[in-house]
């Protein structure tokens, strides 16, 4: 099965987990995708190797950024019709709280889906959805 | 702890689990910038058809070095917390090649440090990504009181 077939199947069924399995970096992070109502929530299960500050302890900030980028892309794929991987143009991550050594959840909100470019806001939290640990704004190339 | 390249290498390889896990190597570090490398691994691939690495590993490299670039500027006497990090992806990474980055802390104020840098593979003049960051400082010594 090609990647495009996998994405097409995921978009048709609404289950994006096969896409995770097709991407080595997502598999390495053990990402899971769950559908919570209209939202696709990407879950990063905690692993000791994700720690960036052992004194607090806190997740590595790069990992929080990687999760937000991944969640933004996964939510975008779920919202678009073409069976292809959007390519990231840029991302700005705002760090609001240290990530604790717990599972981290994130979702992307597609704020604009144009013909060539999409804008996606992404949110990350742990436990309490109201206490975001980081947010991001990203652009993706759709062609 | 006073800043020292060997201390930083030891801290990264044994004290910071995610930097150790991705194999981040510190190549050089002083107040003109910090250079590091993440050796290629197939687990970092984000596009299985082209073999291009995922942006997340580029983010991990640039975030790590951006925070570290502040350390020699302040003589090691500050803790940093990332406020924000922007990454522009300038071109796709070449498949199978190691990732390098160089980041410089170009300005500090009493509370904030500002950084910018690039990620590249081989040719620094043709970078794959550009990053700008800002960091909240918590000073742990008398750094910043010197001229």
PDB file of C-alpha atoms in Angstrom:
ATOM      1  CA  UNK A   1       0.000   0.000   0.000  1.00  0.00           C
ATOM      2  CA  UNK A   2       1.424   3.378  -0.946  1.00  0.00           C
ATOM      3  CA  UNK A   3       1.434   6.307   1.453  1.00  0.00           C
ATOM      4  CA  UNK A   4      -1.263   8.002  -0.658  1.00  0.00           C
ATOM      5  CA  UNK A   5      -3.440   4.860  -0.396  1.00  0.00           C
ATOM      6  CA  UNK A   6      -2.894   4.837   3.371  1.00  0.00           C
ATOM      7  CA  UNK A   7      -3.849   8.493   3.700  1.00  0.00           C
ATOM      8  CA  UNK A   8      -6.871   8.021   1.439  1.00  0.00           C
ATOM      9  CA  UNK A   9      -8.034   5.044   3.547  1.00  0.00           C
ATOM     10  CA  UNK A  10      -7.484   7.023   6.763  1.00  0.00           C
ATOM     11  CA  UNK A  11      -9.455   9.992   5.418  1.00  0.00           C
ATOM     12  CA  UNK A  12     -12.301   7.724   4.251  1.00  0.00           C
ATOM     13  CA  UNK A  13     -12.587   5.821   7.536  1.00  0.00           C
ATOM     14  CA  UNK A  14     -11.802   8.736   9.851  1.00  0.00           C
ATOM     15  CA  UNK A  15      -9.219   6.530  11.600  1.00  0.00           C
ATOM     16  CA  UNK A  16      -5.801   8.202  11.250  1.00  0.00           C
ATOM     17  CA  UNK A  17      -3.872   5.576  13.222  1.00  0.00           C
ATOM     18  CA  UNK A  18      -2.675   3.737  10.049  1.00  0.00           C
ATOM     19  CA  UNK A  19      -0.983   7.001   9.023  1.00  0.00           C
ATOM     20  CA  UNK A  20       0.936   7.008  12.314  1.00  0.00           C
ATOM     21  CA  UNK A  21       2.112   3.486  11.616  1.00  0.00           C
ATOM     22  CA  UNK A  22       3.377   4.567   8.164  1.00  0.00           C
ATOM     23  CA  UNK A  23       5.590   7.382   9.487  1.00  0.00           C
ATOM     24  CA  UNK A  24       8.764   6.194  11.284  1.00  0.00           C
ATOM     25  CA  UNK A  25       9.093   9.311  13.504  1.00  0.00           C
ATOM     26  CA  UNK A  26       5.458   9.017  14.688  1.00  0.00           C
ATOM     27  CA  UNK A  27       5.981   5.300  15.369  1.00  0.00           C
ATOM     28  CA  UNK A  28       9.194   6.033  17.300  1.00  0.00           C
ATOM     29  CA  UNK A  29       7.313   8.511  19.517  1.00  0.00           C
ATOM     30  CA  UNK A  30       4.513   5.889  19.932  1.00  0.00           C
ATOM     31  CA  UNK A  31       1.920   8.499  18.894  1.00  0.00           C
ATOM     32  CA  UNK A  32      -1.761   7.550  18.988  1.00  0.00           C
ATOM     33  CA  UNK A  33      -4.633   9.350  17.330  1.00  0.00           C
ATOM     34  CA  UNK A  34      -8.109   9.374  18.836  1.00  0.00           C
ATOM     35  CA  UNK A  35     -11.240  11.055  17.609  1.00  0.00           C
ATOM     36  CA  UNK A  36     -12.877  13.139  20.339  1.00  0.00           C
ATOM     37  CA  UNK A  37     -16.108  14.353  18.730  1.00  0.00           C
ATOM     38  CA  UNK A  38     -15.102  16.528  15.805  1.00  0.00           C
ATOM     39  CA  UNK A  39     -11.487  16.714  16.946  1.00  0.00           C
ATOM     40  CA  UNK A  40      -8.549  14.508  16.138  1.00  0.00           C
ATOM     41  CA  UNK A  41      -6.429  14.331  19.282  1.00  0.00           C
ATOM     42  CA  UNK A  42      -2.825  13.197  18.959  1.00  0.00           C
ATOM     43  CA  UNK A  43      -1.466  11.571  22.095  1.00  0.00           C
ATOM     44  CA  UNK A  44       2.217  11.357  23.023  1.00  0.00           C
ATOM     45  CA  UNK A  45       2.565   8.668  25.692  1.00  0.00           C
ATOM     46  CA  UNK A  46       5.123   9.590  28.330  1.00  0.00           C
ATOM     47  CA  UNK A  47       8.520   7.899  28.091  1.00  0.00           C
ATOM     48  CA  UNK A  48      11.553   8.673  30.271  1.00  0.00           C
ATOM     49  CA  UNK A  49      13.584   9.455  27.145  1.00  0.00           C
ATOM     50  CA  UNK A  50      11.355  12.484  26.435  1.00  0.00           C
ATOM     51  CA  UNK A  51      12.669  14.385  29.466  1.00  0.00           C
ATOM     52  CA  UNK A  52      14.661  17.535  28.706  1.00  0.00           C
ATOM     53  CA  UNK A  53      15.038  18.855  32.244  1.00  0.00           C
ATOM     54  CA  UNK A  54      15.526  16.093  34.817  1.00  0.00           C
ATOM     55  CA  UNK A  55      15.564  18.524  37.753  1.00  0.00           C
ATOM     56  CA  UNK A  56      11.968  19.750  37.375  1.00  0.00           C
ATOM     57  CA  UNK A  57      11.409  17.180  35.718  1.00  0.00           C
ATOM     58  CA  UNK A  58      10.000  18.471  32.414  1.00  0.00           C
ATOM     59  CA  UNK A  59       9.532  17.280  28.853  1.00  0.00           C
ATOM     60  CA  UNK A  60      12.097  18.501  26.305  1.00  0.00           C
ATOM     61  CA  UNK A  61      10.722  21.663  24.662  1.00  0.00           C
ATOM     62  CA  UNK A  62      11.645  20.312  21.247  1.00  0.00           C
ATOM     63  CA  UNK A  63       9.394  17.321  21.878  1.00  0.00           C
ATOM     64  CA  UNK A  64       6.461  19.565  22.755  1.00  0.00           C
ATOM     65  CA  UNK A  65       7.130  21.407  19.485  1.00  0.00           C
ATOM     66  CA  UNK A  66       7.377  18.114  17.596  1.00  0.00           C
ATOM     67  CA  UNK A  67       4.025  16.982  19.049  1.00  0.00           C
ATOM     68  CA  UNK A  68       2.331  20.275  18.093  1.00  0.00           C
ATOM     69  CA  UNK A  69       3.694  20.051  14.541  1.00  0.00           C
ATOM     70  CA  UNK A  70       2.556  16.417  14.302  1.00  0.00           C
ATOM     71  CA  UNK A  71      -0.908  17.146  15.713  1.00  0.00           C
ATOM     72  CA  UNK A  72      -1.303  20.138  13.381  1.00  0.00           C
ATOM     73  CA  UNK A  73      -0.448  17.957  10.390  1.00  0.00           C
ATOM     74  CA  UNK A  74      -2.653  15.038  11.497  1.00  0.00           C
ATOM     75  CA  UNK A  75      -5.674  17.288  12.091  1.00  0.00           C
ATOM     76  CA  UNK A  76      -5.061  18.936   8.719  1.00  0.00           C
ATOM     77  CA  UNK A  77      -4.924  15.574   6.928  1.00  0.00           C
ATOM     78  CA  UNK A  78      -8.187  14.660   8.643  1.00  0.00           C
ATOM     79  CA  UNK A  79      -9.782  17.862   7.336  1.00  0.00           C
ATOM     80  CA  UNK A  80      -8.483  17.843   3.758  1.00  0.00           C
ATOM     81  CA  UNK A  81      -9.459  15.856   0.720  1.00  0.00           C
ATOM     82  CA  UNK A  82      -6.199  15.248  -1.111  1.00  0.00           C
ATOM     83  CA  UNK A  83      -4.407  12.045  -0.060  1.00  0.00           C
ATOM     84  CA  UNK A  84      -0.968  13.555   0.504  1.00  0.00           C
ATOM     85  CA  UNK A  85       1.285  14.691   3.310  1.00  0.00           C
ATOM     86  CA  UNK A  86       1.152  18.480   3.684  1.00  0.00           C
ATOM     87  CA  UNK A  87       4.665  19.966   3.838  1.00  0.00           C
ATOM     88  CA  UNK A  88       5.426  22.300   6.712  1.00  0.00           C
ATOM     89  CA  UNK A  89       6.472  25.852   5.792  1.00  0.00           C
ATOM     90  CA  UNK A  90       6.908  27.263   9.291  1.00  0.00           C
ATOM     91  CA  UNK A  91       5.781  26.917  12.875  1.00  0.00           C
ATOM     92  CA  UNK A  92       5.855  29.192  15.914  1.00  0.00           C
ATOM     93  CA  UNK A  93       5.572  27.457  19.267  1.00  0.00           C
ATOM     94  CA  UNK A  94       4.604  29.415  22.403  1.00  0.00           C
ATOM     95  CA  UNK A  95       5.579  27.662  25.612  1.00  0.00           C
ATOM     96  CA  UNK A  96       3.121  28.339  28.441  1.00  0.00           C
ATOM     97  CA  UNK A  97       4.005  25.806  31.150  1.00  0.00           C
ATOM     98  CA  UNK A  98       6.641  23.115  31.617  1.00  0.00           C
ATOM     99  CA  UNK A  99       5.509  19.753  30.269  1.00  0.00           C
ATOM    100  CA  UNK A 100       5.258  17.341  33.190  1.00  0.00           C
ATOM    101  CA  UNK A 101       6.339  13.688  32.959  1.00  0.00           C
ATOM    102  CA  UNK A 102       2.872  12.580  31.847  1.00  0.00           C
ATOM    103  CA  UNK A 103       1.121  11.776  28.578  1.00  0.00           C
ATOM    104  CA  UNK A 104       0.704  14.880  26.452  1.00  0.00           C
ATOM    105  CA  UNK A 105      -2.292  15.529  24.186  1.00  0.00           C
ATOM    106  CA  UNK A 106      -2.559  17.906  21.250  1.00  0.00           C
ATOM    107  CA  UNK A 107      -4.986  18.874  18.541  1.00  0.00           C
ATOM    108  CA  UNK A 108      -4.910  21.102  15.485  1.00  0.00           C
ATOM    109  CA  UNK A 109      -7.594  23.591  14.437  1.00  0.00           C
ATOM    110  CA  UNK A 110      -7.509  24.309  10.730  1.00  0.00           C
ATOM    111  CA  UNK A 111      -8.039  28.058  10.646  1.00  0.00           C
ATOM    112  CA  UNK A 112      -7.703  28.466   6.878  1.00  0.00           C
ATOM    113  CA  UNK A 113      -7.434  25.880   4.161  1.00  0.00           C
ATOM    114  CA  UNK A 114      -6.536  27.546   0.929  1.00  0.00           C
ATOM    115  CA  UNK A 115      -5.682  25.934  -2.375  1.00  0.00           C
ATOM    116  CA  UNK A 116      -1.939  26.245  -1.824  1.00  0.00           C
ATOM    117  CA  UNK A 117      -1.445  26.952   1.867  1.00  0.00           C
ATOM    118  CA  UNK A 118      -3.189  25.956   5.090  1.00  0.00           C
ATOM    119  CA  UNK A 119      -2.944  27.739   8.450  1.00  0.00           C
ATOM    120  CA  UNK A 120      -3.337  25.552  11.529  1.00  0.00           C
ATOM    121  CA  UNK A 121      -3.444  26.482  15.237  1.00  0.00           C
ATOM    122  CA  UNK A 122      -2.398  23.703  17.589  1.00  0.00           C
ATOM    123  CA  UNK A 123      -2.921  23.260  21.325  1.00  0.00           C
ATOM    124  CA  UNK A 124      -1.168  20.929  23.772  1.00  0.00           C
ATOM    125  CA  UNK A 125      -2.259  19.966  27.278  1.00  0.00           C
ATOM    126  CA  UNK A 126      -1.900  17.311  29.949  1.00  0.00           C
ATOM    127  CA  UNK A 127      -4.834  16.226  32.076  1.00  0.00           C
ATOM    128  CA  UNK A 128      -6.616  19.575  32.323  1.00  0.00           C
ATOM    129  CA  UNK A 129      -7.604  20.802  28.879  1.00  0.00           C
ATOM    130  CA  UNK A 130      -7.966  24.345  30.273  1.00  0.00           C
ATOM    131  CA  UNK A 131      -4.296  24.443  31.296  1.00  0.00           C
ATOM    132  CA  UNK A 132      -2.511  24.479  27.962  1.00  0.00           C
ATOM    133  CA  UNK A 133       1.212  23.765  28.164  1.00  0.00           C
ATOM    134  CA  UNK A 134       1.961  25.119  24.676  1.00  0.00           C
ATOM    135  CA  UNK A 135       0.297  26.448  21.550  1.00  0.00           C
ATOM    136  CA  UNK A 136       1.526  26.752  17.988  1.00  0.00           C
ATOM    137  CA  UNK A 137       0.672  28.398  14.712  1.00  0.00           C
ATOM    138  CA  UNK A 138       1.836  26.642  11.566  1.00  0.00           C
ATOM    139  CA  UNK A 139       1.618  26.980   7.791  1.00  0.00           C
ATOM    140  CA  UNK A 140       1.593  23.986   5.480  1.00  0.00           C
ATOM    141  CA  UNK A 141       2.031  23.786   1.719  1.00  0.00           C
ATOM    142  CA  UNK A 142      -0.796  21.767   0.195  1.00  0.00           C
ATOM    143  CA  UNK A 143       0.605  21.314  -3.338  1.00  0.00           C
TER     144      UNK A 143
ATOM    145  CA  UNK B   1      28.170  25.491  37.534  1.00  0.00           C
ATOM    146  CA  UNK B   2      30.593  27.543  35.464  1.00  0.00           C
ATOM    147  CA  UNK B   3      30.271  27.039  31.734  1.00  0.00           C
ATOM    148  CA  UNK B   4      32.669  24.493  30.286  1.00  0.00           C
ATOM    149  CA  UNK B   5      32.400  22.519  27.025  1.00  0.00           C
ATOM    150  CA  UNK B   6      33.328  19.199  28.650  1.00  0.00           C
ATOM    151  CA  UNK B   7      30.823  19.756  31.465  1.00  0.00           C
ATOM    152  CA  UNK B   8      28.116  20.517  28.914  1.00  0.00           C
ATOM    153  CA  UNK B   9      28.949  17.386  26.915  1.00  0.00           C
ATOM    154  CA  UNK B  10      28.764  15.271  30.065  1.00  0.00           C
ATOM    155  CA  UNK B  11      25.487  16.909  31.100  1.00  0.00           C
ATOM    156  CA  UNK B  12      23.930  16.262  27.677  1.00  0.00           C
ATOM    157  CA  UNK B  13      25.029  12.667  27.329  1.00  0.00           C
ATOM    158  CA  UNK B  14      24.164  11.527  30.837  1.00  0.00           C
ATOM    159  CA  UNK B  15      21.930  14.187  32.384  1.00  0.00           C
ATOM    160  CA  UNK B  16      19.430  15.172  29.688  1.00  0.00           C
ATOM    161  CA  UNK B  17      17.604  12.045  28.569  1.00  0.00           C
ATOM    162  CA  UNK B  18      16.126  13.319  25.300  1.00  0.00           C
ATOM    163  CA  UNK B  19      19.397  14.840  24.082  1.00  0.00           C
ATOM    164  CA  UNK B  20      21.159  11.563  24.892  1.00  0.00           C
ATOM    165  CA  UNK B  21      18.401   9.537  23.201  1.00  0.00           C
ATOM    166  CA  UNK B  22      18.640  11.386  19.869  1.00  0.00           C
ATOM    167  CA  UNK B  23      22.445  11.280  19.974  1.00  0.00           C
ATOM    168  CA  UNK B  24      22.882  15.073  20.021  1.00  0.00           C
ATOM    169  CA  UNK B  25      26.592  15.924  19.932  1.00  0.00           C
ATOM    170  CA  UNK B  26      28.016  19.265  20.941  1.00  0.00           C
ATOM    171  CA  UNK B  27      30.711  20.298  18.455  1.00  0.00           C
ATOM    172  CA  UNK B  28      31.631  23.742  19.745  1.00  0.00           C
ATOM    173  CA  UNK B  29      30.226  26.272  22.143  1.00  0.00           C
ATOM    174  CA  UNK B  30      31.238  29.803  23.037  1.00  0.00           C
ATOM    175  CA  UNK B  31      29.667  33.243  23.198  1.00  0.00           C
ATOM    176  CA  UNK B  32      29.688  33.517  19.396  1.00  0.00           C
ATOM    177  CA  UNK B  33      27.447  30.479  19.033  1.00  0.00           C
ATOM    178  CA  UNK B  34      26.902  26.797  19.651  1.00  0.00           C
ATOM    179  CA  UNK B  35      27.247  24.096  16.989  1.00  0.00           C
ATOM    180  CA  UNK B  36      25.803  20.618  17.307  1.00  0.00           C
ATOM    181  CA  UNK B  37      24.861  17.550  15.325  1.00  0.00           C
ATOM    182  CA  UNK B  38      22.240  14.808  15.403  1.00  0.00           C
ATOM    183  CA  UNK B  39      23.445  11.737  13.488  1.00  0.00           C
ATOM    184  CA  UNK B  40      20.874  10.346  11.054  1.00  0.00           C
ATOM    185  CA  UNK B  41      18.636   7.501  12.157  1.00  0.00           C
ATOM    186  CA  UNK B  42      15.807   5.956  10.169  1.00  0.00           C
ATOM    187  CA  UNK B  43      13.475   6.467  13.158  1.00  0.00           C
ATOM    188  CA  UNK B  44      13.591  10.224  12.474  1.00  0.00           C
ATOM    189  CA  UNK B  45      12.032   9.913   8.999  1.00  0.00           C
ATOM    190  CA  UNK B  46       8.801  11.862   8.562  1.00  0.00           C
ATOM    191  CA  UNK B  47       8.058  11.096   4.915  1.00  0.00           C
ATOM    192  CA  UNK B  48       8.502   7.398   4.226  1.00  0.00           C
ATOM    193  CA  UNK B  49       8.467   7.903   0.452  1.00  0.00           C
ATOM    194  CA  UNK B  50      11.187  10.557   0.197  1.00  0.00           C
ATOM    195  CA  UNK B  51      13.091   9.537   3.355  1.00  0.00           C
ATOM    196  CA  UNK B  52      13.126  13.160   4.551  1.00  0.00           C
ATOM    197  CA  UNK B  53      13.327  13.544   8.343  1.00  0.00           C
ATOM    198  CA  UNK B  54      10.354  14.895  10.291  1.00  0.00           C
ATOM    199  CA  UNK B  55      10.410  18.556  11.309  1.00  0.00           C
ATOM    200  CA  UNK B  56      10.156  17.426  14.928  1.00  0.00           C
ATOM    201  CA  UNK B  57      13.757  16.257  15.031  1.00  0.00           C
ATOM    202  CA  UNK B  58      14.874  19.568  13.505  1.00  0.00           C
ATOM    203  CA  UNK B  59      12.873  21.298  16.256  1.00  0.00           C
ATOM    204  CA  UNK B  60      14.556  19.190  18.946  1.00  0.00           C
ATOM    205  CA  UNK B  61      18.001  20.119  17.572  1.00  0.00           C
ATOM    206  CA  UNK B  62      17.246  23.849  17.231  1.00  0.00           C
ATOM    207  CA  UNK B  63      15.435  24.116  20.588  1.00  0.00           C
ATOM    208  CA  UNK B  64      18.312  22.359  22.368  1.00  0.00           C
ATOM    209  CA  UNK B  65      21.031  24.510  20.834  1.00  0.00           C
ATOM    210  CA  UNK B  66      19.026  27.728  21.206  1.00  0.00           C
ATOM    211  CA  UNK B  67      18.736  27.205  24.954  1.00  0.00           C
ATOM    212  CA  UNK B  68      22.395  26.212  25.192  1.00  0.00           C
ATOM    213  CA  UNK B  69      23.560  29.261  23.222  1.00  0.00           C
ATOM    214  CA  UNK B  70      22.533  31.442  26.163  1.00  0.00           C
ATOM    215  CA  UNK B  71      24.794  29.604  28.621  1.00  0.00           C
ATOM    216  CA  UNK B  72      28.256  30.880  27.538  1.00  0.00           C
ATOM    217  CA  UNK B  73      26.900  34.407  27.000  1.00  0.00           C
ATOM    218  CA  UNK B  74      25.906  34.580  30.664  1.00  0.00           C
ATOM    219  CA  UNK B  75      28.906  32.641  31.927  1.00  0.00           C
ATOM    220  CA  UNK B  76      26.736  29.655  32.821  1.00  0.00           C
ATOM    221  CA  UNK B  77      24.922  31.522  35.551  1.00  0.00           C
ATOM    222  CA  UNK B  78      21.333  31.444  34.366  1.00  0.00           C
ATOM    223  CA  UNK B  79      18.527  28.969  33.844  1.00  0.00           C
ATOM    224  CA  UNK B  80      16.486  29.358  30.676  1.00  0.00           C
ATOM    225  CA  UNK B  81      12.851  28.588  29.936  1.00  0.00           C
ATOM    226  CA  UNK B  82      11.722  28.806  26.315  1.00  0.00           C
ATOM    227  CA  UNK B  83       9.087  31.480  25.684  1.00  0.00           C
ATOM    228  CA  UNK B  84       8.756  30.846  21.988  1.00  0.00           C
ATOM    229  CA  UNK B  85      10.534  29.297  19.077  1.00  0.00           C
ATOM    230  CA  UNK B  86       9.789  29.963  15.417  1.00  0.00           C
ATOM    231  CA  UNK B  87      11.153  27.685  12.730  1.00  0.00           C
ATOM    232  CA  UNK B  88      11.062  28.406   9.004  1.00  0.00           C
ATOM    233  CA  UNK B  89      11.684  25.343   6.866  1.00  0.00           C
ATOM    234  CA  UNK B  90      13.721  26.617   3.931  1.00  0.00           C
ATOM    235  CA  UNK B  91      14.151  23.419   1.948  1.00  0.00           C
ATOM    236  CA  UNK B  92      13.617  19.674   2.479  1.00  0.00           C
ATOM    237  CA  UNK B  93      16.422  17.915   4.330  1.00  0.00           C
ATOM    238  CA  UNK B  94      18.454  15.503   2.205  1.00  0.00           C
ATOM    239  CA  UNK B  95      17.551  11.899   3.098  1.00  0.00           C
ATOM    240  CA  UNK B  96      20.019   9.890   5.162  1.00  0.00           C
ATOM    241  CA  UNK B  97      22.300  12.780   6.101  1.00  0.00           C
ATOM    242  CA  UNK B  98      23.182  14.018   9.589  1.00  0.00           C
ATOM    243  CA  UNK B  99      21.593  17.243  10.825  1.00  0.00           C
ATOM    244  CA  UNK B 100      23.769  20.124  12.012  1.00  0.00           C
ATOM    245  CA  UNK B 101      22.799  23.427  13.579  1.00  0.00           C
ATOM    246  CA  UNK B 102      24.462  26.621  14.694  1.00  0.00           C
ATOM    247  CA  UNK B 103      22.660  29.005  17.020  1.00  0.00           C
ATOM    248  CA  UNK B 104      23.762  32.293  18.533  1.00  0.00           C
ATOM    249  CA  UNK B 105      22.355  34.232  21.460  1.00  0.00           C
ATOM    250  CA  UNK B 106      22.561  37.756  20.017  1.00  0.00           C
ATOM    251  CA  UNK B 107      20.972  39.763  22.836  1.00  0.00           C
ATOM    252  CA  UNK B 108      20.204  39.411  26.500  1.00  0.00           C
ATOM    253  CA  UNK B 109      18.281  41.763  28.737  1.00  0.00           C
ATOM    254  CA  UNK B 110      17.795  41.419  32.482  1.00  0.00           C
ATOM    255  CA  UNK B 111      15.049  38.813  31.987  1.00  0.00           C
ATOM    256  CA  UNK B 112      15.063  37.704  28.359  1.00  0.00           C
ATOM    257  CA  UNK B 113      17.540  36.162  25.914  1.00  0.00           C
ATOM    258  CA  UNK B 114      17.061  36.296  22.134  1.00  0.00           C
ATOM    259  CA  UNK B 115      18.533  33.675  19.810  1.00  0.00           C
ATOM    260  CA  UNK B 116      18.711  32.902  16.124  1.00  0.00           C
ATOM    261  CA  UNK B 117      20.264  30.092  14.166  1.00  0.00           C
ATOM    262  CA  UNK B 118      20.128  27.667  11.287  1.00  0.00           C
ATOM    263  CA  UNK B 119      19.974  23.935  10.692  1.00  0.00           C
ATOM    264  CA  UNK B 120      22.009  22.612   7.784  1.00  0.00           C
ATOM    265  CA  UNK B 121      23.572  19.534   6.224  1.00  0.00           C
ATOM    266  CA  UNK B 122      27.092  20.065   4.965  1.00  0.00           C
ATOM    267  CA  UNK B 123      26.632  23.502   3.435  1.00  0.00           C
ATOM    268  CA  UNK B 124      25.957  26.278   5.958  1.00  0.00           C
ATOM    269  CA  UNK B 125      25.174  28.653   3.092  1.00  0.00           C
ATOM    270  CA  UNK B 126      22.205  26.523   2.016  1.00  0.00           C
ATOM    271  CA  UNK B 127      20.410  25.901   5.333  1.00  0.00           C
ATOM    272  CA  UNK B 128      17.383  23.638   5.684  1.00  0.00           C
ATOM    273  CA  UNK B 129      15.783  25.693   8.467  1.00  0.00           C
ATOM    274  CA  UNK B 130      16.066  29.017  10.268  1.00  0.00           C
ATOM    275  CA  UNK B 131      15.064  29.503  13.913  1.00  0.00           C
ATOM    276  CA  UNK B 132      14.452  32.472  16.175  1.00  0.00           C
ATOM    277  CA  UNK B 133      13.789  32.013  19.860  1.00  0.00           C
ATOM    278  CA  UNK B 134      13.230  33.939  23.044  1.00  0.00           C
ATOM    279  CA  UNK B 135      13.964  32.645  26.516  1.00  0.00           C
ATOM    280  CA  UNK B 136      13.021  33.733  30.018  1.00  0.00           C
ATOM    281  CA  UNK B 137      16.112  33.969  32.214  1.00  0.00           C
ATOM    282  CA  UNK B 138      16.403  33.050  35.840  1.00  0.00           C
ATOM    283  CA  UNK B 139      19.795  34.261  36.934  1.00  0.00           C
ATOM    284  CA  UNK B 140      21.550  31.987  39.392  1.00  0.00           C
ATOM    285  CA  UNK B 141      24.699  34.032  40.028  1.00  0.00           C
ATOM    286  CA  UNK B 142      25.968  37.534  39.418  1.00  0.00           C
ATOM    287  CA  UNK B 143      25.900  37.156  35.618  1.00  0.00           C
ATOM    288  CA  UNK B 144      24.897  40.349  33.898  1.00  0.00           C
ATOM    289  CA  UNK B 145      26.270  42.654  36.559  1.00  0.00           C
ATOM    290  CA  UNK B 146      29.655  42.716  34.862  1.00  0.00           C
ATOM    291  CA  UNK B 147      30.172  45.314  32.098  1.00  0.00           C
TER     292      UNK B 147
END
